[in-house]
Amino acid sequence: MSGLSISKKLRQAITRGLNKYGEDLQGEVINATPMDTGELRRSIYLKKATEDNLTIEVGSRGTIAPYNVWVHEIPKTNYTTEGTGHKFLERPFEESKHKLKEFIKKEISND
């Protein structure tokens, strides 16, 4: 039997869909992240899914911006960039999580 098994093709499609959603979410998180020096935005990362680990992670590295948790958790009213603010990781996820199934569905349909 030639070609990939159905379960292998499905895992590949899901992996692609997760990673495309992750890239989209990472962009949304960066746009929602307050910008003063740019270090906080530079700290945003994406850990991609693999066929063996169907999870993604978008986060902020404290080694780059050690104040990231404080900025994320403490509301402040004078953010200089419109649309940014605290909960810069949570807000974009909550606003876009409904798109995840569309990313995966599209990749499955392409196979």
CSV table of C-alpha atoms in Angstrom, one decimal:
chain,number,residue,atom,x,y,z
A,1,MET,CA,0.0,0.0,0.0
A,2,SER,CA,1.5,3.3,-1.1
A,3,GLY,CA,1.0,6.7,0.5
A,4,LEU,CA,0.3,7.8,4.0
A,5,SER,CA,-2.3,6.2,6.3
A,6,ILE,CA,-5.4,8.3,6.9
A,7,SER,CA,-4.4,8.8,10.6
A,8,LYS,CA,-0.9,10.0,9.6
A,9,LYS,CA,-2.4,12.5,7.0
A,10,LEU,CA,-4.9,13.7,9.6
A,11,ARG,CA,-2.2,14.3,12.2
A,12,GLN,CA,-0.2,16.2,9.6
A,13,ALA,CA,-3.2,18.4,8.6
A,14,ILE,CA,-4.0,19.1,12.3
A,15,THR,CA,-0.4,20.0,12.9
A,16,ARG,CA,-0.4,22.4,10.0
A,17,GLY,CA,-3.7,23.9,11.1
A,18,LEU,CA,-2.5,24.4,14.7
A,19,ASN,CA,0.7,26.0,13.6
A,20,LYS,CA,-1.1,28.4,11.2
A,21,TYR,CA,-3.5,29.4,13.9
A,22,GLY,CA,-0.5,29.8,16.3
A,23,GLU,CA,1.2,32.2,13.8
A,24,ASP,CA,-2.1,34.1,13.5
A,25,LEU,CA,-2.5,34.3,17.3
A,26,GLN,CA,1.1,35.3,17.8
A,27,GLY,CA,0.5,38.3,15.5
A,28,GLU,CA,-2.6,39.2,17.4
A,29,VAL,CA,-0.8,39.0,20.7
A,30,ILE,CA,2.1,41.2,19.5
A,31,ASN,CA,-0.5,43.8,18.3
A,32,ALA,CA,-2.1,43.7,21.8
A,33,THR,CA,1.2,43.9,23.7
A,34,PRO,CA,2.0,47.3,25.1
A,35,MET,CA,5.0,49.0,23.4
A,36,ASP,CA,7.3,51.3,25.2
A,37,THR,CA,10.8,50.1,24.3
A,38,GLY,CA,9.7,47.1,22.2
A,39,GLU,CA,11.3,44.5,24.4
A,40,LEU,CA,7.9,43.2,25.6
A,41,ARG,CA,6.8,42.7,22.0
A,42,ARG,CA,10.1,41.1,21.2
A,43,SER,CA,9.6,38.6,24.1
A,44,ILE,CA,6.5,37.1,22.4
A,45,TYR,CA,7.2,33.6,21.1
A,46,LEU,CA,5.4,30.7,19.4
A,47,LYS,CA,6.2,27.1,20.3
A,48,LYS,CA,4.8,25.1,17.3
A,49,ALA,CA,3.0,21.8,17.3
A,50,THR,CA,4.5,18.6,16.0
A,51,GLU,CA,2.8,15.4,14.8
A,52,ASP,CA,3.8,13.9,18.2
A,53,ASN,CA,2.7,16.8,20.3
A,54,LEU,CA,-0.5,18.5,19.0
A,55,THR,CA,-0.2,21.6,21.2
A,56,ILE,CA,1.0,25.2,20.5
A,57,GLU,CA,2.1,27.8,23.0
A,58,VAL,CA,2.2,31.5,22.6
A,59,GLY,CA,3.8,33.3,25.5
A,60,SER,CA,6.3,36.0,26.7
A,61,ARG,CA,9.8,35.2,27.6
A,62,GLY,CA,10.8,36.7,31.0
A,63,THR,CA,14.5,36.5,30.1
A,64,ILE,CA,13.9,39.2,27.4
A,65,ALA,CA,11.3,41.3,29.4
A,66,PRO,CA,11.5,40.3,33.1
A,67,TYR,CA,8.5,42.6,33.8
A,68,ASN,CA,6.2,40.7,31.5
A,69,VAL,CA,4.0,39.2,34.2
A,70,TRP,CA,3.6,42.5,35.9
A,71,VAL,CA,2.5,44.2,32.7
A,72,HIS,CA,0.2,41.3,31.8
A,73,GLU,CA,-1.6,41.2,35.2
A,74,ILE,CA,-1.7,44.9,36.4
A,75,PRO,CA,-4.3,47.1,34.6
A,76,LYS,CA,-3.0,50.5,33.7
A,77,THR,CA,-4.8,53.3,31.9
A,78,ASN,CA,-2.1,55.2,30.0
A,79,TYR,CA,-0.9,52.7,27.4
A,80,THR,CA,0.6,54.8,24.6
A,81,THR,CA,-0.4,52.4,21.7
A,82,GLU,CA,-4.2,52.1,21.1
A,83,GLY,CA,-5.5,48.5,21.4
A,84,THR,CA,-2.8,47.4,23.8
A,85,GLY,CA,-2.9,46.7,27.5
A,86,HIS,CA,-2.8,44.2,30.2
A,87,LYS,CA,-3.9,40.6,29.6
A,88,PHE,CA,-2.1,40.9,26.2
A,89,LEU,CA,-1.8,37.1,26.0
A,90,GLU,CA,-5.3,36.2,27.2
A,91,ARG,CA,-7.4,38.8,25.3
A,92,PRO,CA,-6.3,37.8,21.8
A,93,PHE,CA,-6.7,34.1,22.5
A,94,GLU,CA,-10.2,34.6,23.9
A,95,GLU,CA,-11.1,36.8,20.9
A,96,SER,CA,-9.7,34.3,18.3
A,97,LYS,CA,-10.1,30.8,19.7
A,98,HIS,CA,-13.2,30.2,17.6
A,99,LYS,CA,-10.9,30.4,14.5
A,100,LEU,CA,-8.9,27.4,15.4
A,101,LYS,CA,-11.4,24.9,14.0
A,102,GLU,CA,-11.4,26.8,10.7
A,103,PHE,CA,-7.6,26.6,10.4
A,104,ILE,CA,-7.7,22.9,11.0
A,105,LYS,CA,-10.7,22.3,8.8
A,106,LYS,CA,-9.0,24.1,5.9
A,107,GLU,CA,-5.9,22.0,6.2
A,108,ILE,CA,-7.9,18.8,6.3
A,109,SER,CA,-9.8,19.9,3.2
A,110,ASN,CA,-6.6,20.5,1.4
A,111,ASP,CA,-5.4,16.9,1.8
